[in-house]
XYZ file of C-alpha atoms in Angstrom:
258
model
C 0.000 0.000 0.000
C 2.811 2.420 0.834
C 4.546 1.603 -2.447
C 1.318 2.178 -4.393
C 0.701 5.479 -2.599
C 4.166 6.769 -3.451
C 3.890 5.478 -6.993
C 0.523 7.167 -7.501
C 1.891 10.541 -6.388
C 5.036 10.228 -8.514
C 3.105 9.151 -11.617
C 0.462 11.850 -11.222
C 3.079 14.569 -10.652
C 5.038 13.477 -13.719
C 1.928 13.131 -15.886
C 0.534 16.564 -15.001
C 3.843 18.399 -14.650
C 2.814 19.592 -11.183
C 5.999 21.426 -10.159
C 5.123 21.905 -6.469
C 4.224 18.221 -6.077
C 7.375 17.134 -7.883
C 9.477 19.451 -5.720
C 8.072 18.177 -2.419
C 7.757 14.511 -3.349
C 11.330 13.240 -2.739
C 11.416 14.510 0.868
C 7.967 13.109 1.676
C 8.861 9.781 0.069
C 12.085 9.521 2.082
C 10.300 10.375 5.339
C 7.576 7.722 4.915
C 10.023 5.075 3.727
C 12.179 5.941 6.742
C 9.293 5.198 9.120
C 8.951 1.817 7.410
C 12.699 1.173 7.729
C 12.468 1.925 11.454
C 10.099 -1.037 11.753
C 7.282 1.185 13.027
C 4.721 0.370 10.336
C 2.407 -2.477 11.344
C -0.436 -1.873 8.938
C -1.357 0.473 6.083
C -4.459 1.474 4.140
C -4.458 3.157 0.756
C -7.082 5.750 -0.281
C -7.514 7.039 -3.840
C -9.585 9.685 -5.588
C -10.923 8.581 -8.956
C -8.182 10.293 -10.993
C -5.479 8.885 -8.717
C -7.199 5.479 -8.947
C -7.122 5.722 -12.749
C -3.412 6.549 -12.634
C -2.584 3.525 -10.475
C -4.722 1.212 -12.615
C -3.129 2.539 -15.810
C 0.340 1.765 -14.463
C -0.409 -1.571 -12.780
C -3.351 -2.919 -14.757
C -4.518 -6.321 -13.560
C -1.639 -6.565 -11.066
C -3.507 -4.109 -8.786
C -4.800 -6.508 -6.153
C -4.727 -4.387 -3.005
C -7.965 -3.259 -1.371
C -8.235 0.524 -1.208
C -10.721 3.104 0.036
C -12.304 5.444 -2.496
C -12.059 9.169 -1.744
C -15.285 11.023 -2.490
C -14.984 14.475 -4.113
C -11.159 14.359 -3.893
C -10.375 13.265 -7.471
C -6.627 13.893 -7.650
C -5.749 12.946 -4.090
C -3.892 9.887 -2.812
C -3.800 9.244 0.954
C -2.046 6.639 3.084
C -2.881 5.624 6.649
C -0.001 4.059 8.583
C -0.456 2.252 11.881
C 2.906 2.726 13.594
C 1.954 1.239 16.971
C 2.095 4.080 19.479
C 1.493 6.666 16.766
C -0.546 6.806 13.580
C 0.019 8.727 10.350
C -2.503 10.003 7.800
C -0.578 11.546 4.896
C -1.869 12.753 1.545
C -0.859 14.298 -1.726
C -1.550 17.811 -2.980
C -2.768 20.119 -0.177
C -3.635 17.376 2.292
C -1.783 17.851 5.583
C 0.385 15.339 7.408
C -1.658 14.195 10.419
C 0.078 12.509 13.346
C -1.975 10.961 16.152
C -0.635 9.517 19.393
C -3.316 6.829 19.358
C -5.851 5.370 16.941
C -7.561 8.228 15.021
C -10.787 6.297 14.524
C -11.899 2.696 14.782
C -13.058 3.104 11.165
C -9.400 2.783 10.185
C -9.472 -0.856 11.243
C -12.828 -1.568 9.556
C -12.121 -3.361 6.272
C -15.769 -3.117 5.199
C -15.199 0.652 4.863
C -15.184 1.500 1.147
C -15.434 5.300 0.949
C -14.289 8.385 2.859
C -14.650 12.139 2.432
C -12.361 15.063 3.184
C -14.645 15.933 6.114
C -14.260 12.403 7.541
C -10.477 12.678 7.531
C -10.083 16.284 8.683
C -13.090 16.874 10.981
C -14.942 13.713 11.945
C -11.941 11.534 12.794
C -10.115 14.247 14.808
C -13.347 14.824 16.770
C -13.726 11.097 17.369
C -10.102 10.910 18.534
C -10.700 13.806 20.942
C -13.823 12.109 22.307
C -12.159 8.705 22.830
C -8.873 10.158 24.111
C -9.564 13.552 25.755
C -5.873 14.053 26.517
C -4.647 12.373 23.356
C -2.206 14.397 21.300
C -2.409 14.999 17.576
C -0.845 17.402 15.103
C -1.835 18.451 11.578
C 1.213 19.689 9.672
C 1.152 21.855 6.553
C 3.786 20.775 4.040
C 5.923 23.887 4.208
C 9.306 23.145 2.559
C 11.204 24.709 5.464
C 9.381 23.375 8.519
C 7.207 20.267 8.045
C 9.930 17.716 8.828
C 11.080 19.561 11.953
C 7.477 19.872 13.182
C 6.900 16.147 12.689
C 10.200 15.112 14.291
C 9.734 17.440 17.277
C 6.187 16.197 17.876
C 7.146 12.526 17.732
C 10.222 13.029 19.890
C 8.298 14.987 22.519
C 5.881 12.068 22.708
C 8.525 9.427 23.319
C 9.276 8.183 19.793
C 12.982 7.587 19.258
C 14.037 8.353 15.680
C 17.117 7.644 13.584
C 17.182 10.772 11.442
C 19.518 9.197 8.878
C 16.576 7.014 7.850
C 14.288 10.023 7.337
C 16.534 12.139 5.072
C 18.803 11.768 2.089
C 22.440 12.057 3.224
C 23.016 15.686 2.199
C 19.734 16.856 3.686
C 20.430 14.875 6.893
C 23.703 16.760 7.438
C 22.009 20.057 6.710
C 19.190 19.309 9.175
C 21.540 18.224 11.988
C 23.793 21.252 11.467
C 20.774 23.537 11.744
C 18.702 21.869 14.482
C 20.901 19.236 16.151
C 19.747 15.732 17.076
C 16.389 15.377 18.851
C 16.233 14.205 22.451
C 13.422 11.885 23.527
C 11.628 13.602 26.412
C 9.455 10.728 27.516
C 10.548 7.479 29.128
C 9.716 4.940 26.436
C 10.631 2.065 28.746
C 7.845 3.171 31.091
C 5.433 3.158 28.151
C 6.448 -0.411 27.283
C 6.035 -1.464 30.920
C 2.518 -0.007 30.889
C 1.604 -2.313 28.002
C 3.107 -5.355 29.733
C 1.181 -4.652 32.940
C -2.070 -3.990 31.085
C -1.786 -7.340 29.318
C -1.205 -9.063 32.663
C -4.186 -7.290 34.237
C -6.443 -8.182 31.314
C -5.344 -11.788 31.456
C -6.445 -11.947 35.093
C -9.538 -9.719 35.143
C -11.089 -9.425 31.677
C -13.605 -8.105 30.773
C -12.735 -4.868 32.523
C -13.113 -1.110 32.024
C -10.256 1.365 31.714
C -11.287 2.928 35.043
C -10.960 -0.447 36.781
C -7.612 -1.061 35.080
C -6.261 2.184 36.551
C -7.019 0.869 40.061
C -5.451 -2.530 39.380
C -2.279 -0.963 37.989
C -1.982 1.107 41.174
C -2.927 -1.606 43.680
C -1.234 -4.652 42.186
C 1.603 -3.290 40.045
C 2.479 -0.125 42.030
C 2.150 1.796 38.779
C 0.270 5.085 38.630
C -1.230 5.903 35.230
C -4.241 8.167 34.857
C -7.287 7.135 32.866
C -6.464 9.122 29.675
C -2.991 7.503 29.584
C -4.470 4.031 30.025
C -7.113 4.747 27.376
C -4.498 5.973 24.907
C -2.451 2.828 25.394
C -5.494 0.557 25.094
C -6.539 2.150 21.795
C -2.986 1.798 20.512
C -3.072 -1.892 21.480
C -6.499 -2.179 19.834
C -5.058 -0.977 16.530
C -2.343 -3.635 16.887
C -5.049 -6.275 17.508
C -3.597 -7.123 20.929
C -6.866 -6.278 22.697
C -10.550 -5.936 21.823
C -13.408 -3.858 23.212
C -17.152 -4.387 23.479
C -19.972 -1.853 23.223
C -19.904 -1.329 27.010
C -16.269 -0.153 26.804
C -14.974 -3.290 28.555
C -11.619 -4.558 27.390
C -10.446 -8.095 26.577
C -7.296 -9.777 25.369
C -7.513 -10.473 21.638
C -7.980 -14.116 20.669
């Protein structure tokens, strides 16, 4: 899906002679491929407007076997959703922003019966759903400014505990230029603590499922001597849900995945 997304943008930019898209494409391609090379990407979903869909089909023909979501009223646009575990990316061509969520943006992203999305779904409905499910969840929508989008993305991820190897995110000359200008990022959050939270949640679920997030907070405190507030536990549970490690019923009770 990631390969098709990048191919669709490259082919469309070349076919139309879109100078701004051609100019920005190499950096965006390197950044997304770098996330894949980190080993972050666990799942991906491709979304295509009808003109972008036509471009991909023209290039690949019958070899196009992937399942993709159709974009309504966004004819030229290609979008990719990347499940990177503790963070999630929604990235698109043309004027679509780079969205980074520290948690699952919407459960619709894991629904493979979903066949169509709109611009409003991706830029209004899903952010509102994320805010409702994770009141303290962090997200960032980044405009693709040539001088700042990479720094904004790297700073946001680093501040939220994601350790990055910048050499994977840039071509060699641009890596040196970035480091000379901004230095290397420092992870501000204890990622080991975040991993321990997941381990303890899995243990608690194994012993007490089905159970609510509120009840899990008490068990973490009483039995594991680990304080984590409810928004933190919710954020981790929804991240684990996207990784299919846990499931949830309509009463917001959590279970280990089968």
